[in-house]
Every structure is written in structure tokens, then in C-alpha cells.
Short mmCIF file of C-alpha atoms (C1' of nucleotides) in Angstrom, two decimals:
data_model
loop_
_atom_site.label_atom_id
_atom_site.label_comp_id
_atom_site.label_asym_id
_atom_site.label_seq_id
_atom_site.Cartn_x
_atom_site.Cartn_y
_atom_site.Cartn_z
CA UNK A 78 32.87 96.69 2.55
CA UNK A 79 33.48 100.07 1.81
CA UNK A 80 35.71 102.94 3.56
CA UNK A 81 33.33 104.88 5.64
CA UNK A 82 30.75 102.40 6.09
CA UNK A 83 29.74 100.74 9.18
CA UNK A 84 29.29 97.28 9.52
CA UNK A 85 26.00 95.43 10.56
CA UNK A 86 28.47 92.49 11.40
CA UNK A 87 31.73 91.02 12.54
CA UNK A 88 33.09 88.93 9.80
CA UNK A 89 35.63 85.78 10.28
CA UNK A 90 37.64 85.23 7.14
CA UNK A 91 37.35 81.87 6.60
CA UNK A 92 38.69 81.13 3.17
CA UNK A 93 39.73 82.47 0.03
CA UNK A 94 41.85 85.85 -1.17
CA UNK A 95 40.99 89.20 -0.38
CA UNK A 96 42.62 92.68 1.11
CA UNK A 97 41.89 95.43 3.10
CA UNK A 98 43.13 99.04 1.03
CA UNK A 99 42.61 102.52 1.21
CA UNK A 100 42.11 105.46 -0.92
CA UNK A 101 43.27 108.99 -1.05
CA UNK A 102 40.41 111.65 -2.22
CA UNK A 103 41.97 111.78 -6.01
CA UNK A 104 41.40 107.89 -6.35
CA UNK A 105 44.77 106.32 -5.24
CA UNK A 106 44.93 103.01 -4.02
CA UNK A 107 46.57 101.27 -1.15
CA UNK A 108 46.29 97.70 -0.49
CA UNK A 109 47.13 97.54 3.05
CA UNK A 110 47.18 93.88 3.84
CA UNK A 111 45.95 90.17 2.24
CA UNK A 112 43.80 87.22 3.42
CA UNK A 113 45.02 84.47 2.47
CA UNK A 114 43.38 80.90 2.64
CA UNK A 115 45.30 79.26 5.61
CA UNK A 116 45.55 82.28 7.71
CA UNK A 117 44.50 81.13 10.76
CA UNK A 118 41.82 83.79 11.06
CA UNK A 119 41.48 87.03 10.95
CA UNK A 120 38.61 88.75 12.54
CA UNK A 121 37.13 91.52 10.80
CA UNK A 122 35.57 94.08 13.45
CA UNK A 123 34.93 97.90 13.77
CA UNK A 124 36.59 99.72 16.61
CA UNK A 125 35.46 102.86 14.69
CA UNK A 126 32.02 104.38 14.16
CA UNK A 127 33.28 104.41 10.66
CA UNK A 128 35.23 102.12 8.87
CA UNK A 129 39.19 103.57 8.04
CA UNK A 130 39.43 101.26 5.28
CA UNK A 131 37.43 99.13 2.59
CA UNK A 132 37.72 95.22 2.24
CA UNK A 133 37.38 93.55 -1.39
CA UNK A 134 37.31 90.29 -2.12
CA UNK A 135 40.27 88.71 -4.92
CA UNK A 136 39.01 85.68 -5.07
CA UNK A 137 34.95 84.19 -3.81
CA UNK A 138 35.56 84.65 -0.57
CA UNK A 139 33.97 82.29 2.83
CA UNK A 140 33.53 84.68 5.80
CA UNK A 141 31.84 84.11 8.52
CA UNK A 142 28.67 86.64 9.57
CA UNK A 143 28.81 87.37 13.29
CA UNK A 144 25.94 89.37 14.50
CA UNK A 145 27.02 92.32 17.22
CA UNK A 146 25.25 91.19 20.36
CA UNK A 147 25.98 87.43 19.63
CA UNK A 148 29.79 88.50 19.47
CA UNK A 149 29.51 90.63 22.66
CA UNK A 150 28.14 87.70 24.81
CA UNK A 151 30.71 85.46 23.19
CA UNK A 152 33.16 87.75 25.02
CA UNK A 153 31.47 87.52 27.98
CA UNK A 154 31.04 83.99 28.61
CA UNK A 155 34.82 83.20 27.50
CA UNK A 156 37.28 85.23 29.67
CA UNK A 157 40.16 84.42 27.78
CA UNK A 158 38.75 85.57 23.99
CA UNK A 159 39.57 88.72 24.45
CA UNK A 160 42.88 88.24 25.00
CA UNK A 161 43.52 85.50 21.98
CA UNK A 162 41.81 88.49 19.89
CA UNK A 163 44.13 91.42 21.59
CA UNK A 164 47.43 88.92 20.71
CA UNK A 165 45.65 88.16 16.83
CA UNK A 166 45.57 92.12 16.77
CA UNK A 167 49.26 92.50 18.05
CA UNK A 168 50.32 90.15 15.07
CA UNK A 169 48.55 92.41 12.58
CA UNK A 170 50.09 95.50 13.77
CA UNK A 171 53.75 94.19 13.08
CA UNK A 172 52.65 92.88 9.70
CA UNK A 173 51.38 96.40 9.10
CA UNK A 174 54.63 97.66 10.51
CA UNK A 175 56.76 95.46 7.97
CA UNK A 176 54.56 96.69 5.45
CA UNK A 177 55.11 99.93 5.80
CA UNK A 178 58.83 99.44 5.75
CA UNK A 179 58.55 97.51 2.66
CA UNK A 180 56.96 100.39 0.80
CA UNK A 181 59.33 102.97 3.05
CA UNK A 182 62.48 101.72 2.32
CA UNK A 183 62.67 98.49 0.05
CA UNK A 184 63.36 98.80 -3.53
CA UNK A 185 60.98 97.90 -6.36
CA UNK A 186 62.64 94.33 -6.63
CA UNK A 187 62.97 94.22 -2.78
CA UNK A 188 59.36 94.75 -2.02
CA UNK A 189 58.24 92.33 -5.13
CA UNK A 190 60.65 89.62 -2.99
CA UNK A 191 59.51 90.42 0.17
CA UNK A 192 56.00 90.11 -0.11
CA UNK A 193 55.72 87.07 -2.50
CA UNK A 194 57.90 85.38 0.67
CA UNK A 195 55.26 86.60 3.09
CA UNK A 196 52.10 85.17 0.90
CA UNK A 197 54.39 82.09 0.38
CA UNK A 198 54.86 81.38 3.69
CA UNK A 199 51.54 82.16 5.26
CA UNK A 200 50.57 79.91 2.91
CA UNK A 201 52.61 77.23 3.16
CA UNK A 202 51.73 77.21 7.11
CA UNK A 203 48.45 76.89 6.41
CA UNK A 204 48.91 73.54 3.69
CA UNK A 205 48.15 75.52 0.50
CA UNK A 206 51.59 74.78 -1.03
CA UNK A 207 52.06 71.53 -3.21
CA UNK A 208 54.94 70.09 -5.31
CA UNK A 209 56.45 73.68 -4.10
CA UNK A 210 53.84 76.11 -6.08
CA UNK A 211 50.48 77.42 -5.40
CA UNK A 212 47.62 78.74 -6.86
CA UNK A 213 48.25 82.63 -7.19
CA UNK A 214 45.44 84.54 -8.01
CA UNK A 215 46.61 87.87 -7.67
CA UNK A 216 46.77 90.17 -10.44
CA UNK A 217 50.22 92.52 -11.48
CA UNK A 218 47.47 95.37 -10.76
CA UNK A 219 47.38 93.89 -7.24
CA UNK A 220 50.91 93.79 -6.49
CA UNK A 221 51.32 96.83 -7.64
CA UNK A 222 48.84 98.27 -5.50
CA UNK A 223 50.23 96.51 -2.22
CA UNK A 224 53.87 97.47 -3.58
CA UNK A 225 53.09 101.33 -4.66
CA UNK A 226 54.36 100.35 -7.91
CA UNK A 227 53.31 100.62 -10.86
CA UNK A 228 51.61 97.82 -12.80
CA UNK A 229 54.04 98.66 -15.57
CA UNK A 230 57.31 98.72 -13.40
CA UNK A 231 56.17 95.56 -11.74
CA UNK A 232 55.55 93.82 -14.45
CA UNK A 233 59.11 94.41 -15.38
CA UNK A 234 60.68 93.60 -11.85
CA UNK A 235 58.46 90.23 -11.82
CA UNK A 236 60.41 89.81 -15.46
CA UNK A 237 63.60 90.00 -13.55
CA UNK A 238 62.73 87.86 -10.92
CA UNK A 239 62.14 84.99 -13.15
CA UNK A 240 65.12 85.61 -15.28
CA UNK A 241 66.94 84.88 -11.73
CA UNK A 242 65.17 82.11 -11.50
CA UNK A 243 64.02 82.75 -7.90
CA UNK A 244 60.51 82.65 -9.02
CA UNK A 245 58.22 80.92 -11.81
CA UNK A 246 55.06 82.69 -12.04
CA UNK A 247 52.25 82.47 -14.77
CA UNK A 248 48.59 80.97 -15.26
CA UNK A 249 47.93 81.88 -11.92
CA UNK A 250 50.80 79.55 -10.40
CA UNK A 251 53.51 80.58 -8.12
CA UNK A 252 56.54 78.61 -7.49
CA UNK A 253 59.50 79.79 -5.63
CA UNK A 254 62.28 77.10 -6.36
CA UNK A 255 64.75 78.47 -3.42
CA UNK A 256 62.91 80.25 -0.89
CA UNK A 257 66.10 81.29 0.93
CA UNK A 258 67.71 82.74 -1.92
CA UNK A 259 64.52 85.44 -2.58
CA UNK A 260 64.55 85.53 1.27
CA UNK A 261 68.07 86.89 0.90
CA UNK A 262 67.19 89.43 -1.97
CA UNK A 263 63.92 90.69 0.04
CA UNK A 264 65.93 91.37 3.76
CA UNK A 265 63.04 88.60 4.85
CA UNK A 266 62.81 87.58 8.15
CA UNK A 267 59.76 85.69 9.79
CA UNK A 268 59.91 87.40 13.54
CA UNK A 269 57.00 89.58 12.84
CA UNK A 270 54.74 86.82 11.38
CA UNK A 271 55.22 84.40 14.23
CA UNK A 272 53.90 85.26 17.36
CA UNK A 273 56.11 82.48 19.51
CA UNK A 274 54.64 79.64 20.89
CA UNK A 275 56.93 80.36 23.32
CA UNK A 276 55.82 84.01 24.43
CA UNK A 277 55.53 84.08 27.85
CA UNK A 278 53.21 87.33 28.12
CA UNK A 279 50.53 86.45 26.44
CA UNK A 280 48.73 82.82 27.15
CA UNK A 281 45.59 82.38 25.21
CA UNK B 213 64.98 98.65 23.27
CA UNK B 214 66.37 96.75 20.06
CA UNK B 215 64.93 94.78 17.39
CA UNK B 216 65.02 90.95 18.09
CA UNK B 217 65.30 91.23 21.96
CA UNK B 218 63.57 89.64 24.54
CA UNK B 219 61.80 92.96 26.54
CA UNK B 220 62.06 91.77 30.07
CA UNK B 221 58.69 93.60 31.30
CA UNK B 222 55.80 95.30 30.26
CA UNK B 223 55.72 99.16 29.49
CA UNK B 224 53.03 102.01 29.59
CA UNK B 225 54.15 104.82 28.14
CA UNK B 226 53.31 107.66 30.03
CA UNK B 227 54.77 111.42 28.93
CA UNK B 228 57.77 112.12 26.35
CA UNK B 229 58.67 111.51 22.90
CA UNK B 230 59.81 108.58 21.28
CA UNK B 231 59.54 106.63 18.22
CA UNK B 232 59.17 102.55 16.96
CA UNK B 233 61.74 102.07 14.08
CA UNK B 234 62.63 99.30 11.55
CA UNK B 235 65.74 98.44 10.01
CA UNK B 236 66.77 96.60 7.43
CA UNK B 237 70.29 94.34 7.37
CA UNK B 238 72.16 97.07 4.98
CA UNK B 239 70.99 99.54 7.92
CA UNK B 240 67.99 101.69 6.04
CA UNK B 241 65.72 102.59 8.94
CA UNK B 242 61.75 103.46 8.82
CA UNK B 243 59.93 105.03 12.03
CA UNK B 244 57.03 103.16 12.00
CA UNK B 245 55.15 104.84 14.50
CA UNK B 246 55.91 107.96 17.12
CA UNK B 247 54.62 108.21 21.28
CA UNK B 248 53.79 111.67 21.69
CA UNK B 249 53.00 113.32 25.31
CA UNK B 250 48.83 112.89 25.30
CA UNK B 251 48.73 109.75 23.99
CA UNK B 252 46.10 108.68 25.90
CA UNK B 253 48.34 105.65 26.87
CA UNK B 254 50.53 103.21 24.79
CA UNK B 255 51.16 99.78 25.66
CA UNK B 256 54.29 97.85 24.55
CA UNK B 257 53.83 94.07 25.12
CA UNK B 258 55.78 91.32 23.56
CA UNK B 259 53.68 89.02 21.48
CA UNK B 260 56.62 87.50 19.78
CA UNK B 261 59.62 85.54 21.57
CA UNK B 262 62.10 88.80 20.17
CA UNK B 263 60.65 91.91 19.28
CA UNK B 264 60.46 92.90 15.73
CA UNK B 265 61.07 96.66 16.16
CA UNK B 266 63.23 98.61 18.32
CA UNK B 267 61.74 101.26 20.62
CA UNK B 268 63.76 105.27 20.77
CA UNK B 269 63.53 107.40 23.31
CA UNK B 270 63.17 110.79 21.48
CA UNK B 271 63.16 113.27 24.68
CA UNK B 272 63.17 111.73 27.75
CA UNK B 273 60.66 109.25 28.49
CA UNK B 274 58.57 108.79 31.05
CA UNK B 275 57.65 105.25 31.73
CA UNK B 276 55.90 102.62 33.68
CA UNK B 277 57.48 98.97 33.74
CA UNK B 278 55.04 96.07 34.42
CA UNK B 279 56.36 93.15 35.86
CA UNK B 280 55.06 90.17 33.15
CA UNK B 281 53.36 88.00 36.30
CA UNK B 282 51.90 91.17 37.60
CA UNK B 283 50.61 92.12 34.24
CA UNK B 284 49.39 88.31 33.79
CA UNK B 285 47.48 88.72 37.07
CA UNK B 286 46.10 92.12 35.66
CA UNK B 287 44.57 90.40 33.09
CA UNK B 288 42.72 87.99 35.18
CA UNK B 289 41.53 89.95 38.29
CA UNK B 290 40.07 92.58 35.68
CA UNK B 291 38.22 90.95 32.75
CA UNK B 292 37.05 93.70 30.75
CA UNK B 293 41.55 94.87 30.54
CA UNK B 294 42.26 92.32 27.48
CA UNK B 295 39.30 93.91 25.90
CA UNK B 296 40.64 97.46 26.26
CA UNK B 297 43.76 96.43 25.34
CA UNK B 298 42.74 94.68 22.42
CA UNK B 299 40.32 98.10 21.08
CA UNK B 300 43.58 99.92 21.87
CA UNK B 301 45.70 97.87 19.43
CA UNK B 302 42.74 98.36 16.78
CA UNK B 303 43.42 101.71 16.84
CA UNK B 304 47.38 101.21 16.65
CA UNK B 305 46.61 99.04 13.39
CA UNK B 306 44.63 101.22 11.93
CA UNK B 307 47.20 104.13 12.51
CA UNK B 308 49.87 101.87 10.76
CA UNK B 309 47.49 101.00 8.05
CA UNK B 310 47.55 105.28 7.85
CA UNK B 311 51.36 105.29 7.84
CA UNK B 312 51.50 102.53 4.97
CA UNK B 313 49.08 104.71 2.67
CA UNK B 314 51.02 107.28 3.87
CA UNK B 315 54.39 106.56 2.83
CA UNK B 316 53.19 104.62 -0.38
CA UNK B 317 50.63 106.98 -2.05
CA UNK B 318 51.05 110.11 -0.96
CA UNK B 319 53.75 113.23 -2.52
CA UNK B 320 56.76 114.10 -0.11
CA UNK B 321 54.60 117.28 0.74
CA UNK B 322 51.94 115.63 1.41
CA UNK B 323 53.43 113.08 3.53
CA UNK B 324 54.91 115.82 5.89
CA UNK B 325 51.23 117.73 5.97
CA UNK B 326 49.94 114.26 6.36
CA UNK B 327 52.33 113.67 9.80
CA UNK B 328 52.04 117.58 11.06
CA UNK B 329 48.54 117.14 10.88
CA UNK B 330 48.36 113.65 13.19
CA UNK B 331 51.06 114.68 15.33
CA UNK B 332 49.32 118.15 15.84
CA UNK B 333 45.92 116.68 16.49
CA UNK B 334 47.10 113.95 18.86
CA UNK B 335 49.16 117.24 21.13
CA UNK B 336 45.84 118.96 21.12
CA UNK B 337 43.75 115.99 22.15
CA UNK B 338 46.46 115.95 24.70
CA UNK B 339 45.58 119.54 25.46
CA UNK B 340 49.06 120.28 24.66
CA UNK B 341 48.71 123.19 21.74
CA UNK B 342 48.85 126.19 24.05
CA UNK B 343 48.69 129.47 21.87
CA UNK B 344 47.76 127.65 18.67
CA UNK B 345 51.39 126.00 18.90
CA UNK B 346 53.95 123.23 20.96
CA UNK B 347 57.02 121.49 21.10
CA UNK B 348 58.04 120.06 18.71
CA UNK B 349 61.31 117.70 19.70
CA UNK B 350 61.97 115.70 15.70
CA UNK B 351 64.60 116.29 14.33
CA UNK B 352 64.40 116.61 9.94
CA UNK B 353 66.18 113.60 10.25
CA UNK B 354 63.17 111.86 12.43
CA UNK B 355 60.92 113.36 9.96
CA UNK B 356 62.67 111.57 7.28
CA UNK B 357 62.49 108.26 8.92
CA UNK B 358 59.08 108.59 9.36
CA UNK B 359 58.01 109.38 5.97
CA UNK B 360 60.92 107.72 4.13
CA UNK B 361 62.32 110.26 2.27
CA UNK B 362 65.67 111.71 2.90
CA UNK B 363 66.78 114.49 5.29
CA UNK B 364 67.94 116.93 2.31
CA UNK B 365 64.22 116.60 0.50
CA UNK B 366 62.41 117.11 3.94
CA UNK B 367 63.85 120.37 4.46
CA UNK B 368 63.33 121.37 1.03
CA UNK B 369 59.49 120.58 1.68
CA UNK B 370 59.11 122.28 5.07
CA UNK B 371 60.86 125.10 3.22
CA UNK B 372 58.02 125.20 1.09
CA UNK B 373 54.89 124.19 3.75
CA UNK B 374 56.16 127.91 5.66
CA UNK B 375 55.97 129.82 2.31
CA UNK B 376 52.28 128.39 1.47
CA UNK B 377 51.93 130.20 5.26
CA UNK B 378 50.91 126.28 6.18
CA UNK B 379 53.31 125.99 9.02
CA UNK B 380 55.76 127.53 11.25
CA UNK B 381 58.32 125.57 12.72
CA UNK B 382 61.40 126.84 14.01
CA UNK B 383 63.63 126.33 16.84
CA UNK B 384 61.42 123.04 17.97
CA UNK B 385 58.20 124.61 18.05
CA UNK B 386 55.32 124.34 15.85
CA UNK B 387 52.47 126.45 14.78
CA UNK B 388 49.70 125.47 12.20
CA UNK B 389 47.91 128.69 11.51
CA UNK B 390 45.02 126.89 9.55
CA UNK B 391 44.72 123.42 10.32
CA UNK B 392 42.21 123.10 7.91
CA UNK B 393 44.37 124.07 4.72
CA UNK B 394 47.03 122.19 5.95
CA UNK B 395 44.66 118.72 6.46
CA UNK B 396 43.22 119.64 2.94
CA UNK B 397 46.72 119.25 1.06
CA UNK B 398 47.89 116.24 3.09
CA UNK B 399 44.21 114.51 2.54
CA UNK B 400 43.87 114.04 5.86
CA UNK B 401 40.70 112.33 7.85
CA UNK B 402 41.21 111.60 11.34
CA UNK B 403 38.88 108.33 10.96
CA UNK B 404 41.36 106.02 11.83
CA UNK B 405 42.57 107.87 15.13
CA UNK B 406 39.56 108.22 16.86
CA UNK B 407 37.45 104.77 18.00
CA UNK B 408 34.49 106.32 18.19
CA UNK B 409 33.02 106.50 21.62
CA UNK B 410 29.84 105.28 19.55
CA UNK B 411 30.82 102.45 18.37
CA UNK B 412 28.99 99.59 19.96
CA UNK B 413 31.24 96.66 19.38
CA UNK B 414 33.50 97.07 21.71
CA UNK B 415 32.46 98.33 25.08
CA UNK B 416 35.67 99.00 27.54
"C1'" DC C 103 84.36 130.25 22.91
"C1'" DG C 104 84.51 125.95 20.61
"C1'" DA C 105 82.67 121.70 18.72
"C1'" DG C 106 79.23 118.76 17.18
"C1'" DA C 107 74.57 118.45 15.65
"C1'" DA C 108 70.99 120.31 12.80
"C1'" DG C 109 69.63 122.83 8.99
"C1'" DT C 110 70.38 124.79 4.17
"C1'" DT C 111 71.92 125.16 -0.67
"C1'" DG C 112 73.19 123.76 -5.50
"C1'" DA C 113 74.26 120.55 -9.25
"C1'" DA C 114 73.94 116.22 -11.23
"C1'" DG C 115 72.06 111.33 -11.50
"C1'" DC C 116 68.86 107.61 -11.25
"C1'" DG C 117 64.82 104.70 -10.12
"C1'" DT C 118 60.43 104.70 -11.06
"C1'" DG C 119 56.40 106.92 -13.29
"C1'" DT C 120 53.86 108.19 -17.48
"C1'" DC C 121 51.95 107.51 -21.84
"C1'" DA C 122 50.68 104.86 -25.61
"C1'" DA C 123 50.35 100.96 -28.26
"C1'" DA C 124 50.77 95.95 -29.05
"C1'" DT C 125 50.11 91.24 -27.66
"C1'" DG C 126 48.19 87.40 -25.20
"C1'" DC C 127 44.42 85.03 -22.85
"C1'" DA C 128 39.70 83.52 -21.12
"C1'" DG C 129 34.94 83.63 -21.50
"C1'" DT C 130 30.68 84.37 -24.48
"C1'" DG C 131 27.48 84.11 -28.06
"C1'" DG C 132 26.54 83.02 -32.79
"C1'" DC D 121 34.55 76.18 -33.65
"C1'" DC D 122 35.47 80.80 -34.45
"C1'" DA D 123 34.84 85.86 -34.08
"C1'" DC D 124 34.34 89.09 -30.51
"C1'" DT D 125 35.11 91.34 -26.17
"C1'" DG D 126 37.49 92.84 -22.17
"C1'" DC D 127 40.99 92.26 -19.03
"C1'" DA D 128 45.91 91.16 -17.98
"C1'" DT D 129 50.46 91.37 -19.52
"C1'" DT D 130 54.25 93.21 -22.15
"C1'" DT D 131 57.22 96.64 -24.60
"C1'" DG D 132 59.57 101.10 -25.66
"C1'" DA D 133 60.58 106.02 -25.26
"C1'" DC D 134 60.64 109.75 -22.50
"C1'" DA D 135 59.83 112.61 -18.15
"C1'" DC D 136 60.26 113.86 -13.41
"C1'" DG D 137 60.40 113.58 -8.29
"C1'" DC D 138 63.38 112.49 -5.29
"C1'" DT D 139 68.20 111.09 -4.08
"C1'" DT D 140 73.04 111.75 -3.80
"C1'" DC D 141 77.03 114.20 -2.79
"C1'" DA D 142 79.44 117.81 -0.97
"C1'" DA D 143 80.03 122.12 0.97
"C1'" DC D 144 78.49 125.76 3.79
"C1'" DT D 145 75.80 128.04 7.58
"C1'" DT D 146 73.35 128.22 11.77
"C1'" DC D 147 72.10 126.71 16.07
"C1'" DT D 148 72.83 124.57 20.83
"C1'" DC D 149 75.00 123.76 24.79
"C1'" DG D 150 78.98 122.63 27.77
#
DNA sequence: CGAGAAGTTGAAGCGTGTCAAATGCAGTGG
DNA sequence: CCACTGCATTTGACACGCTTCAACTTCTCG
């Protein structure tokens, strides 16, 4: 889905990698936010005539297709979606806050840190971490896109992160052997991923 | 309000300035996002049990406080409010998704054109540009926050933004002769802060 | 009129970018 | 099974945009 377009549907992530990212006219590239498999969903829909950003897929990606007037009667007939969907939305603005402090104020090595513990623990939550790695299919092109990094600086922080020890990364597999110890390095703290269970505002 | 407290009600912000900032432990601080007089309104609900930014008055605020129960009965007497509240925090993600590509693509001069040029166009929506100017309360400081650079290379860029003839800014007002020039050089598209009244997904 | 906040200036340093080339790795076709 | 291809990763040398530090000036407001 391309910046600009509009979409025939609403789309459900359902499984698989993928990002949202924007572009400036002269070609640079912002990856804005993941999917990651285990997120507990993430609805894709336009609040704009025009889309403000494209979606690409990282890995084959399951989505699914929601057609407009379906998703509008959906609303309708349960009272309370709109709200679960107004508190999913809530969550996604303080990731995107977080975000932009990571690339505001976080060092190269920081923002490398911080972001492998968000992916980490999104997808541990979800059951996608075993014998403490993961599958990890995201390229130093990637993180250097979601970091505004170069590929050729964070290539070299990702070198220095492993010759800490606080991560083992290669073939595609990520292991972080002490979480809290990267969580240290990054500033890293969960609030903004974790709407509480025990919000009072907001029931679903 | 601080980062990681408990907000005891609901707020509507309703005229003044004021900002949403981040910090990190070693006390670096973003501005994540600003409230400027015009917005057409700007809720601040807590979807987490503390909150994960701090709110800053900027001028003095004008405010409305909800009582959570009152706000919870809100909901439910008027159905179609969570869905208005839930196209309103599209918009606020998409604006952060703006700020992120702001701050990590985009050239310290750009990044100031880019945040004259929303600021400007959210006063005037506000019909508060009288004269082809306004007030114009931030401090360099705030304008460093926002676009995480420091206070010393913001004035050196505003320096230059009033020789291009792009802006004139002096004791807290603000005049953009040519918006146009001034949008051109930040690469701004105002996409992502106007849901279109056209867009069918979402009726209010 | 005085004091603190905001804005301005210059010189020097550093984190990250840029450029360019080499190496490693996975899939494909012969 | 190996040569071939294209993408991802790695390495080194050098450049530059922005930061840092420190002093000075100008505003604002009691």
C-alpha cells in the first residue's frame, strides 16, 4: 500500500513482519512502526482521503481484507468496538511517541537497544520467543531505516552490541541473553507498550 | 502533568499553548507533540495505568476536566463519541508518525520549516493568522525540544529562514510571507493533518 | 532600574554520514 | 555440484552537520 493511495479495504494484520514508513520528495525513508507476528492486532484503516504513509510487507504477510460497508455495520451492531479500536489507537500513538524520542534523542547504540527490546518483547508476549531467540527477519537496511542510521553505522553499532554480549544476532536469529542489561543501555521502559489491564478509563 | 502518573480525570483542551514531552532517565527531553489555540479539540485520556508522557502548559491553558464516571457515561449515552474519538486519535498518530519522519530524515532547516509550516497552518485553520501573522509563545528552547536539535543550532537556522525572506519572527510573533516557499523547503504535505471530510470509513 | 530569561556569536570537537571496495551468503540454472 | 548472480554484511578513510562550551547582548517584566 502506497503513500497517497486510498484503500478499497480495511486490513487486520494477522501474521507475519511488515512496517508502515514514509518518504520525503528526494527519496528518504522512514520506517515509522513494525508488525510483528504476536501483536495482538493492529487494524489498518484510512481516516484520510489519502493515505499519509505506505505499508510494505518484510516478511509474506496474513492480513485480513475487510470490505468498507461490512466494517461500518460491524461498528454498528457492537457498541463497544469502537471504543476497543479508539484504546488500540491510543497504544499506537505512544509507541509513535517513543519512537520519535528514540530517533530525537537516543544515540546510535541507544536506539539499536531500544528497539531490538521493543520487537523482543512484543514478541515474546505474543509466544514467538523460544530457548530465548527468535526468528529475526529484518534486514541492517531495515534498522537502519527505523533508526535514521545508516546501514553502514548500524552495522557497526550491532558489532558492538555483540562484542558486549547483550545480543547474538546472525542467520536471521536474535537472542538477547540478558534482557535487563540492554534494557539498561536503551533507557527501556514498557509503560507505553502496555495499556494496563488495570486502566480504569477505558473498559473494552 | 508528569510522566508515570496516574491523571485523576479526563481533559479537553480548549484554548492556550502547551506541549507533550518525553524524557529520558539522564534527563534529555523530546516534545513530542504541541496544543495550539484552534485545535479543533484535543483529548487527553489515560489508556495506561501511569502516563507515559508528561503534559506542559506553555501559556496558560484553558481546560476542561472530565470526571472518569462522567466520561464513562459519555461514552454510553452517545454511541457514535468512541468513534469520534477514535478518528481523532488517527489523526494524532498520524501527526506523530509526521514528527518521527520529521526529526529522523529531515535537515535542521528543514525540520524548523517543517514545524512553522504545521504550527502556522493549524493557527489559520483556527482562524488565528490575522494580518498574514500570530503569536507565537515557543521559546528557541521549545523549538529545540521539538525538533531535537539544540537551542544554539536553532537560532542559527531561524537566523538563516529570515535571510531566505522565509520567515519573520521576532518578539513572539510570526509572519510567513510565502507559505508556499517555505512548505517547499521543509517538504511539507498537510496529508496527515487533515481526515478528509471525504473519507467514508469513518462517519462521526 | 535591576535581574533573570531568551537570544546571539565564535571556536573547537565529535558522532555519524559518505564513498568505495571487499567479503560472505542464498538461490538459480547449467 | 559448481559457476553465477544479486543482495546483505563488513571494513577503512575521510568529510561534515551539528553539538559543546563559554561569553556576551538583548529583551521582559516586576
Amino acid at each position: 500500500m502506497r503513500e497517497g493511495e486510498r484503500p478499497e479495504f480495511a486490513y487486520l494484520m494477522i501474521d507475519g513482519w511488515g512496517c508502515r514508513y514514509k518518504t520525503l520528495p528526494d527519496g528518504r525513508r522512514q520506517i515509522v512502526a513494525f508488525f510483528v507476528p504476536g501483536d495482538r492486532f493492529d487494524v489498518n484503516v484510512m481516516a484520510f482521503k489519502e493515505m499519509d504513509h505506505g505499508v510494505a510487507a518484510i516478511t509474506p504477510l496474513k492480513v485480513l481484507e475487510i470490505d468498507w460497508d461490512d466494517f461500518d455495520r460491524l461498528l454498528d451492531e457492537r457498541p463497544k468496538l469502537a471504543r476497543t479500536l479508539w484504546r488500540q489507537e491510543l497504544v499506537s500513538v505512544a509507541v509513535q511517541r517513543e519512537w520519535t524520542l528514540n530517533v530525537g534523542q537516543r544515540s546510535a547504540l541507544e536506539r539499536l537497544a531500544h528497539i531490538l527490546c521493543e520487537l523482543y518483547l512484543r514478541l515474546d508476549w505474543g509466544g514467538y520467543i523460544k530457548n530465548g531467540g527468535c526468528r529475526f527477519p529484518l534486514t541492517q537496511v531495515d534498522l537502519a531505516e527505523a533508526t535514521s542510521l545508516t546501514p553502514v553505522h548500524v552495522n557497526r553499532m550491532l558489532q558492538e552490541l555483540r562484542r558486549e554480549g547483550l545480543i547474538e544476532l546472525q542467520h536471521r536469529m536474535l537472542t538477547i541473553p540478558d534482557l535487563d542489561r540492554l534494557k539498561q543501555l536503551a533507557g527501556f521502559n514498557d509503560h507505553y507498550l502496555r495499556p494496563g489491564a488495570d486502566a480504569p478509563a477505558l473498559p473494552t
